[in-house]
Each structure stands twice: as C-alpha cells, then as structure tokens.
Amino acid sequence: MTRLKTFLIVGARPNFMKIAPLYREMKQHPTAFEPVLVHTGQHYDEKMSQVFFDELELPKPDIYLGVGSGSHAVQTAEIMRRFEIELMKHQPEMILLVGDVNSTIACALTAAKSKIDSQAMRTFRRRYVEFIKERKTESPLSAAHLKQCHSPTAPIIAHIEAGERSFDFGMPEEINRVTTDVLSDILFTTSVDSDASLLAEGIDPRKTFCVGNIMIDSLQHYLSKANPSEILDNLNLKNTDYGLVTLHRPGNVDEPATLKPILSALIRISERLDIIFPMHPRTRKLLPNLGKAFNEQLATSRVHFIEPVGYFEFLGLQKSARLILTDSGGIQVESSFLGVPCLTLRPNTEWQITLREGTNRLVAPEEQAVVTAAFHSLTNRNQPRAQIAKWDGNTSKRIVDLFIKIFL
Ligand code: UD1
Ligand code: UDP
C-alpha cells in the first residue's frame, strides 16, 4: 500500500511545538505515513530555532529552505519560490500546516496552485472527497463549496489551528489565517469559537474537525522537564516572586512611541516584583532607539532582559510566575492551561476562549492601563486552571487517527 507522503511545515518559533507531537504520532504508523519535515528558515537564530529541535526531539529537517528575514512580500515570495522547487521534486500528497505565520500562508498558496499529477495523488484525493461527502451537514453551501475548492492535482492541505480570528486585519497574522483557511481541505479547530468563525465565513463545515489544541500536547508531554532554576539562579531570583514578559507584535515593538510606554509600565511594576523578560530579536532591535537615559533607567530597574530561552526553561518560567504580561498568541494558551494569570497587551485576541474559560485578560498597551491591571492581578491571587474541552494532550492522536480513517 502507498504511504501518505506528508510535508510537515515549520518556520517560526511557535511552529516547532505544534509540529513535534504530530511528527511523533505519524512515526508511530510507519506503514501509513511518510512524514517529511520542512523548515523554511523564517527563524534561524540558535535560540529561535535549533534549541527547539533539540528539546522537542525533532530530527534535522529533511528540507531546509533557508529563507531568513525580509519584508512580508520578500519573505513570503522567497518561501514560495524555494518551496515550489521542493514540492515538485518530492510530490507529497499532503501538506500539514500550523498557525498563522508567513511560512504557513506561503506554503498553502504554493501547494494550492501546484499540479501533482501522480496516481497516488489521485487516489488519496478521491478518498478525501468520498469521506467529506459522506459527512452530514446542515449547511446549504456545502455542495457548491466542495466542487469549487478542490483542485484534483493539488496536495491535500490540512491546517491546524484553523478558524482562530482576532478580526483585526491590521495584524499580518489575521491575513495569513483567513487566506490559509480558504485554501485548506481539512481544517482542524481548537474550539467552538473557531468552528463558528469558519462557518460564518462560508467554509464548508464538512471540512472542519474540532480536535483541540495541539500546543497542549507538547506542554503536557514536556511539563515534567519544565525548569527555570538555572535562569532564576543566574538572576539571583531563587525563591523570589517574579513576573514574566514577552513582546514581539509589530504594533507594540516596532516604534519607540508604542514600546516606550509599555517598558515604562514594566519599570513601575518592577518596584513591586522582579520582571524577567526574554527578549525577541525583533524587540531587541529597537532598544538603541529609545535613548541613552531611558536605557539607563531600564538597566537600574528590576526588569531583567535576557535572550530568548528554550522551551523547557520557558515553560518553567511560566509555571512559577506570579503574573505573565505578553502579546504572544501561544503564551495566552499555555498560561491559561497552567492557571497563571496572563495580561495580553493587545486590543484584541484570536484566543477569545482564553478570556472566557482561561486566565487571560486583554489590557490596552498603554502605561497606566498596564500598571493598573498588573497591580490588580497581583492583589487577587487565585486563578482557576483552565479546563477547555479537548485541550487535553490528545490532539495529535485525534488528527492522525482521522487521517487514517480518511485515507487508509
Ligand atoms: C513571526 C510571526 C509572528 C509570530 C512570531 C513568533 C509572521 C508574519 N510573524 O514574527 O506571527 O508570532 O514570528 O516569534 O510570520 N529575527 C532575528 N532572528 C531570527 C528571526 C528573526 O534576528 O531568528 C529578527 C529579524 O530582524 C527579523 C525580525 O526579527 O526581521 C522579525 O522576524 P519575522 O520572522 O519577520 O517576524 P517575527 O516578528 O519573528
Ligand atoms: N517560548 C519559548 N521561549 C521564549 C519565548 C517563548 O520557548 O523565550 C515559547 C512559548 O512557550 C510558546 C511559544 O514559544 O510555546 C510561543 O511563541 P511566540 O510567542 O514566539 O509566538 P506566537 O505564539 O505569538 O505566534
């Protein structure tokens, strides 16, 4: 029997922890799948990429595109150009995509327009169409959609974390999410929120499968290794309460006018507790533009800037933090699961469910708003640990079991 040759795409930091459990699960079924690990090279620093391969037990990528940084257009185009060559060379039947970064949309767009005219491709496509047609749906859109959306010679595109929406097209990720979902054949969602968003956008619900949150698979698998002690020792913070911060959204960190008020808030919060801030390279780049006096103020405060840290150290830092302040997507998910209060310094979030059922709260990224919310959170301690349906560590198994059901 032909194995389903599947490209698993990684590119940027949050992709590694989402792909690792799927890679591991597929490897459990060697007669069913031929997983091929593709790294676009969107992130390339040792601390933004290699460290995760080591910790998450991912092998060296089978294909490395080495695209590096650039404007959105340059980076996306370069991934597409290099990815197309590999697609044609290896002719996979399926592309597995996660999240919302430029690597995700670039590979989706390339795959959706490609022509792979192999017997295996036609066989797997036929099984896919038969399976989807059998699913029950109330939606009158379904029949037309199924016809319209599927090229018989394009690899099957499966998107994990489909349907997450911030409803803010000012975020490059929102554009990547919506367009990737339109191009996908199989949409794996994390919750009822994402199911509803896809339905509202007219996506055939027979293509949508609610499987839970893949990030929790990695979190649960590696939680016993989560250990912040080396970092806390180095900073002399053992047995001390601390807050944890990450920032990298362009809307917060690309201009002094937006970054400075947030950092001023952190200086004020650090009068109450130490702040550990593993800094994304995008954010680090702006520090020299904030002026000598401000940098000196930061240096004498209890805000501790460190390099980005590995996954185990970061999970450890999250687990033991009194409070997390972030604009990351993944950290809203992880902190909710861990039951640690999270202030998300953004006007909106694609993880609405963590506001309702987790420990997350949106805070305007303005100095006084951040200080007030942080002090409020510090004086109201007990947060419940989130128990969101299907965020249980079994998402990769659900996905791979479904592939087996559809294709084999
Ligand atoms: C990207 C994703 C964002 C995700 C984030 C996770 C897009 C549009 N954005 O943002 O959704 O939340 O990754 O971390 O895909 N840089 C380095 N070393 C690296 C990587 C980046 O120095 O290894 C610096 C470069 O100066 C680069 C800048 O960071 O220009 C931004 O990198 P880029 O990949 O374009 O976007 P991120 O801000 O990392
Ligand atoms: N993370 C990490 N080290 C760090 C910061 C974050 O390992 O210094 C992990 C974090 O635990 C989560 C993921 O990186 O699993 C989130 O990635 P990021 O915030 O870069 O991207 P986003 O989720 O916002 O797209």
XYZ file of C-alpha atoms and ligand atoms in Angstrom:
472
model
C 0.000 0.000 0.000
C 1.282 3.512 -0.823
C 2.149 5.604 2.202
C 0.766 9.121 2.502
C 3.771 11.339 1.875
C 3.219 14.359 4.095
C 5.179 17.590 4.291
C 5.133 18.975 7.851
C 5.974 22.665 7.680
C 7.842 24.637 10.344
C 9.338 28.093 10.056
C 9.000 30.255 13.144
C 9.303 29.609 16.906
C 5.667 28.726 17.705
C 5.567 26.151 14.886
C 8.018 23.716 16.438
C 5.936 22.827 19.494
C 2.872 22.364 17.271
C 4.519 20.097 14.693
C 6.577 17.953 17.111
C 3.636 15.912 18.510
C 2.279 15.310 15.010
C 5.625 14.170 13.717
C 5.945 11.814 16.677
C 2.416 10.446 16.204
C 2.889 9.870 12.468
C 6.105 7.998 13.163
C 4.005 5.537 15.202
C 2.391 4.448 11.926
C 5.299 3.781 9.574
C 3.219 1.810 7.099
C 0.651 4.617 6.775
C 2.718 7.821 6.635
C 5.926 9.111 5.183
C 6.478 12.352 7.151
C 8.900 14.841 5.594
C 9.991 17.708 7.849
C 10.343 21.022 6.002
C 11.890 24.080 7.714
C 11.531 27.335 5.801
C 14.205 29.076 7.888
C 11.950 32.043 8.713
C 13.514 31.893 12.192
C 17.161 30.898 12.202
C 18.933 32.067 15.400
C 20.005 29.174 17.584
C 17.612 30.360 20.331
C 14.687 30.837 17.932
C 15.044 27.502 16.128
C 17.747 24.876 16.843
C 17.053 24.779 20.589
C 13.530 23.528 19.847
C 14.744 20.761 17.552
C 16.977 19.545 20.367
C 14.393 19.761 23.137
C 11.372 18.528 21.197
C 13.323 15.611 19.746
C 12.755 16.687 16.183
C 15.252 15.336 13.652
C 17.283 17.601 11.370
C 14.806 18.872 8.757
C 14.645 16.766 5.596
C 14.344 20.020 3.646
C 15.732 23.399 4.758
C 14.752 26.394 2.645
C 16.932 28.930 4.491
C 14.836 31.992 3.612
C 15.701 34.200 6.619
C 14.202 37.630 7.304
C 12.711 40.210 4.952
C 9.647 42.331 4.367
C 6.382 40.397 4.268
C 6.385 40.327 0.478
C 10.038 39.333 0.176
C 9.854 36.649 2.861
C 6.578 35.164 1.587
C 7.722 35.226 -2.030
C 11.088 33.678 -1.213
C 9.443 30.824 0.706
C 7.065 30.229 -2.206
C 9.867 30.241 -4.761
C 12.012 27.770 -2.828
C 9.096 25.654 -1.617
C 7.744 25.124 -5.127
C 11.004 23.513 -6.220
C 10.850 21.014 -3.336
C 7.159 20.361 -3.882
C 7.726 19.424 -7.492
C 10.767 17.329 -6.619
C 9.165 15.310 -3.797
C 5.496 15.327 -4.907
C 3.853 14.930 -1.465
C 0.167 14.035 -1.256
C -0.452 16.147 1.831
C 0.842 19.392 3.394
C 0.420 19.857 7.120
C 0.392 23.488 8.243
C 0.143 25.053 11.680
C -0.728 28.517 12.939
C -0.553 31.829 11.184
C 2.995 32.851 10.293
C 4.266 33.842 6.847
C 5.633 30.319 6.317
C 2.083 28.973 6.754
C 0.410 31.089 4.079
C 3.391 30.909 1.703
C 3.303 27.106 1.672
C -0.509 26.977 1.482
C -0.584 29.271 -1.523
C 2.183 27.402 -3.316
C 0.613 23.999 -2.670
C -2.920 25.051 -3.623
C -1.779 26.145 -7.094
C 0.575 23.245 -7.755
C -0.075 20.366 -10.117
C 0.988 16.950 -8.903
C -0.405 14.540 -11.401
C 0.503 11.198 -9.807
C -1.578 8.068 -9.362
C -1.092 8.273 -5.562
C -2.301 11.877 -5.541
C -5.466 10.960 -7.440
C -6.149 8.003 -5.145
C -5.781 9.975 -1.905
C -7.780 12.905 -3.300
C -10.600 10.574 -4.291
C -10.694 9.039 -0.789
C -10.756 12.517 0.691
C -13.696 13.677 -1.464
C -15.634 10.470 -0.722
C -15.081 10.868 3.019
C -16.081 14.522 3.123
C -19.195 13.953 1.008
C -20.404 11.338 3.474
C -20.317 13.777 6.397
C -23.637 15.190 7.462
C -24.162 18.921 7.362
C -26.977 21.396 7.657
C -25.181 23.951 5.532
C -26.687 24.681 2.093
C -23.274 25.970 0.981
C -21.599 22.618 1.168
C -22.149 21.087 -2.233
C -21.054 24.139 -4.180
C -18.040 24.643 -1.966
C -16.705 21.170 -2.247
C -16.794 21.393 -6.015
C -15.238 24.791 -6.164
C -12.434 24.466 -3.638
C -10.579 21.326 -4.529
C -8.132 21.003 -7.348
C -7.699 17.310 -8.180
C -3.961 17.737 -8.682
C -3.023 19.833 -5.644
C -1.757 18.146 -2.474
C -4.299 17.948 0.325
C -3.800 20.934 2.590
C -4.505 20.381 6.293
C -4.430 23.405 8.599
C -4.072 23.070 12.341
C -5.410 25.983 14.438
C -7.839 26.844 11.644
C -10.500 29.429 12.381
C -8.676 31.427 15.061
C -9.692 35.041 14.467
C -8.772 38.378 16.024
C -10.966 40.143 13.430
C -8.148 42.648 13.005
C -6.684 42.879 9.523
C -4.049 45.256 10.873
C -2.340 42.082 12.120
C -0.386 40.297 9.397
C -1.276 37.013 11.088
C -5.024 37.603 10.583
C -4.451 37.862 6.836
C -2.420 34.655 6.966
C -5.146 32.863 8.957
C -8.063 33.791 6.739
C -6.273 33.065 3.467
C -4.779 29.775 4.660
C -8.213 28.589 5.772
C -9.796 29.415 2.416
C -7.156 27.281 0.705
C -7.327 24.334 3.098
C -9.053 20.995 2.505
C -9.040 19.866 6.120
C -9.463 22.437 8.893
C -8.537 21.353 12.403
C -10.005 23.686 15.019
C -9.296 24.164 18.718
C -12.766 25.114 19.988
C -16.357 26.022 19.235
C -15.204 29.614 18.640
C -13.095 28.643 15.656
C -15.821 26.342 14.290
C -18.253 29.265 14.396
C -15.830 31.638 12.674
C -15.248 29.245 9.798
C -18.956 28.658 9.356
C -19.601 32.407 9.326
C -17.005 32.775 6.568
C -18.825 30.221 4.436
C -16.327 27.395 4.792
C -17.953 24.022 4.167
C -18.409 22.612 7.704
C -17.772 19.104 6.392
C -14.109 20.117 6.089
C -13.892 21.244 9.730
C -12.875 18.945 12.591
C -12.668 20.162 16.184
C -9.677 18.303 17.624
C -8.463 20.523 20.468
C -5.274 22.469 20.952
C -2.043 20.951 19.676
C 0.111 23.232 21.889
C -1.255 21.442 24.939
C 0.073 18.137 23.560
C 3.633 19.467 23.764
C 3.017 21.259 27.035
C 1.757 18.102 28.726
C 4.405 15.902 27.182
C 7.274 18.095 28.399
C 5.885 19.656 31.573
C 7.969 17.379 33.790
C 11.098 18.861 32.168
C 9.982 22.463 32.712
C 12.664 24.008 34.825
C 13.503 27.671 35.343
C 16.055 27.174 38.109
C 19.193 27.930 36.089
C 17.747 31.246 34.900
C 16.496 32.155 38.359
C 19.916 31.266 39.819
C 21.713 33.378 37.223
C 19.465 36.329 38.009
C 19.710 35.743 41.731
C 15.959 35.338 41.972
C 15.663 31.933 43.596
C 12.661 31.809 45.937
C 11.531 35.229 44.734
C 8.218 36.172 43.163
C 8.578 37.380 39.606
C 6.573 38.459 36.599
C 7.304 37.116 33.114
C 7.123 39.251 29.969
C 7.342 38.656 26.221
C 6.634 41.181 23.491
C 7.077 40.936 19.742
C 3.949 42.233 17.965
C 4.826 44.899 15.386
C 2.028 47.083 16.808
C 3.842 47.110 20.197
C 7.545 46.872 19.436
C 8.372 48.467 16.090
C 8.156 52.115 17.197
C 9.510 53.895 20.306
C 6.102 55.582 20.649
C 4.437 52.234 21.388
C 7.255 50.300 23.080
C 8.384 53.010 25.494
C 5.092 53.340 27.437
C 4.950 49.562 27.891
C 8.525 49.462 29.174
C 7.778 52.421 31.458
C 4.904 50.392 32.891
C 7.253 47.446 33.455
C 9.701 49.688 35.328
C 6.856 50.755 37.621
C 5.620 47.182 38.119
C 9.187 46.109 38.932
C 9.003 48.279 42.039
C 6.636 45.543 43.349
C 8.255 42.413 41.866
C 11.129 41.393 39.601
C 10.329 41.130 35.916
C 12.007 38.550 33.678
C 11.852 39.480 30.019
C 13.294 37.023 27.472
C 13.503 39.376 24.546
C 12.516 38.545 20.977
C 15.141 39.738 18.433
C 12.556 41.989 16.814
C 12.129 43.875 20.102
C 15.842 43.900 20.928
C 16.488 45.773 17.657
C 14.536 48.799 18.883
C 16.268 49.301 22.250
C 19.063 51.596 20.952
C 16.369 53.906 19.537
C 14.859 54.506 22.986
C 17.649 56.868 24.053
C 20.535 56.593 26.487
C 18.678 57.968 29.504
C 15.776 55.561 29.114
C 18.120 52.607 28.658
C 19.919 53.592 31.857
C 16.598 53.736 33.674
C 15.836 50.221 32.438
C 19.270 48.972 33.467
C 18.850 50.184 37.046
C 15.305 48.786 37.396
C 14.337 45.236 38.330
C 13.337 44.490 34.708
C 15.787 41.781 33.631
C 16.285 41.460 29.884
C 17.609 38.096 28.812
C 17.976 36.297 25.469
C 15.032 34.175 24.255
C 15.105 30.938 26.207
C 14.473 27.291 25.323
C 11.061 25.659 25.632
C 11.741 23.794 28.880
C 13.093 26.895 30.575
C 10.237 29.000 29.278
C 7.566 26.542 30.440
C 9.313 26.517 33.818
C 9.300 30.307 33.962
C 5.592 30.370 33.090
C 4.637 27.705 35.582
C 6.175 29.545 38.534
C 5.384 33.148 37.527
C 3.056 35.283 39.651
C 1.933 37.074 36.520
C 2.575 36.983 32.773
C 2.424 40.030 30.509
C 2.616 39.218 26.820
C 1.424 39.854 23.296
C 2.177 36.289 22.169
C -0.574 34.015 20.897
C 0.827 30.744 22.238
C 1.529 32.110 25.686
C -2.146 33.051 26.171
C -2.940 29.390 25.562
C -0.181 27.953 27.754
C -0.715 30.308 30.697
C -4.444 29.538 30.684
C -3.725 25.837 30.818
C -1.192 26.334 33.609
C -3.577 28.546 35.598
C -1.214 31.526 35.672
C -2.775 34.993 35.269
C -1.995 36.461 31.873
C -2.365 40.075 30.770
C -2.381 40.292 26.993
C -1.192 43.717 25.933
C -3.267 43.999 22.782
C -6.624 45.469 21.772
C -7.906 42.047 20.674
C -7.079 38.363 20.611
C -7.635 35.374 18.355
C -7.841 33.291 21.567
C -11.229 34.593 22.769
C -11.880 31.352 24.582
C -8.977 32.026 26.979
C -10.739 35.234 28.071
C -13.915 33.290 28.902
C -12.561 29.984 30.132
C -8.892 30.638 30.870
C -6.796 33.095 32.862
C -6.330 35.668 30.116
C -7.311 39.338 30.131
C -6.889 41.974 27.441
C -5.192 45.195 28.504
C -4.612 48.254 26.357
C -0.860 48.549 25.745
C -0.683 51.915 27.497
C 1.419 52.735 30.550
C -1.256 53.392 33.167
C -3.592 50.643 31.945
C -0.800 48.055 32.179
C 0.296 49.166 35.658
C -3.281 49.194 36.994
C -4.080 45.757 35.564
C -0.840 44.255 36.864
C -1.326 45.584 40.408
C -4.931 44.421 40.382
C -3.864 40.954 39.316
C -1.142 40.782 41.972
C -3.603 41.509 44.745
C -6.210 38.985 43.512
C -4.267 35.776 43.598
C -6.140 32.535 43.000
C -6.790 31.759 39.363
C -8.521 28.562 38.309
C -6.688 26.249 35.959
C -8.470 26.235 32.598
C -10.282 23.061 31.573
C -11.135 23.838 27.992
C -12.799 20.999 26.100
C -10.303 18.827 24.185
C -7.260 20.806 25.382
C -6.088 17.564 26.887
C -2.883 16.392 25.194
C -4.648 14.066 22.730
C -4.981 16.403 19.750
C -2.191 14.879 17.650
C -3.713 11.430 18.138
C -7.147 12.705 17.074
C -5.619 14.218 13.941
C -3.584 11.194 12.927
C -6.488 8.807 13.652
C -8.655 10.908 11.388
C -6.085 10.795 8.590
C -6.020 7.022 8.903
C -9.810 6.923 8.687
C -9.933 9.179 5.631
C -7.012 7.920 3.600
C -6.170 4.336 4.505
C 6.911 35.924 13.418
C 5.465 35.778 13.010
C 4.563 36.019 14.217
C 4.951 35.111 15.366
C 6.423 35.281 15.676
C 6.822 34.284 16.706
C 4.863 36.432 10.730
C 4.225 37.470 9.909
N 5.098 36.757 12.003
O 7.114 37.265 13.821
O 3.221 35.734 13.864
O 4.170 35.447 16.480
O 7.196 35.036 14.486
O 8.029 34.567 17.305
O 5.130 35.375 10.254
N 14.983 37.879 13.717
C 16.233 37.506 14.149
N 16.500 36.170 14.260
C 15.605 35.206 13.940
C 14.347 35.599 13.493
C 14.036 36.938 13.394
O 17.081 38.342 14.439
O 15.920 34.003 14.079
C 14.673 39.338 13.643
C 14.963 39.920 12.270
O 15.463 41.213 12.465
C 13.596 39.979 11.634
C 12.676 40.224 12.826
O 13.281 39.514 13.898
O 13.490 40.998 10.673
C 11.254 39.731 12.605
O 11.232 38.365 12.200
P 9.985 37.780 11.340
O 10.141 36.317 11.153
O 9.779 38.609 10.127
O 8.735 38.090 12.248
P 8.527 37.913 13.799
O 8.385 39.253 14.399
O 9.565 36.996 14.348
N 8.735 30.417 24.018
C 9.993 29.897 24.299
N 10.994 30.753 24.676
C 10.814 32.094 24.784
C 9.517 32.622 24.490
C 8.510 31.757 24.103
O 10.193 28.679 24.218
O 11.767 32.806 25.118
C 7.668 29.501 23.567
C 6.362 29.565 24.340
O 6.374 28.671 25.459
C 5.349 29.128 23.283
C 5.925 29.685 22.004
O 7.304 29.910 22.260
O 5.315 27.704 23.199
C 5.238 30.981 21.610
O 5.937 31.563 20.555
P 5.876 33.116 20.230
O 5.415 33.872 21.399
O 7.194 33.478 19.635
O 4.842 33.175 19.012
P 3.252 33.325 18.929
O 2.643 32.246 19.722
O 2.910 34.689 19.404
O 2.966 33.221 17.474
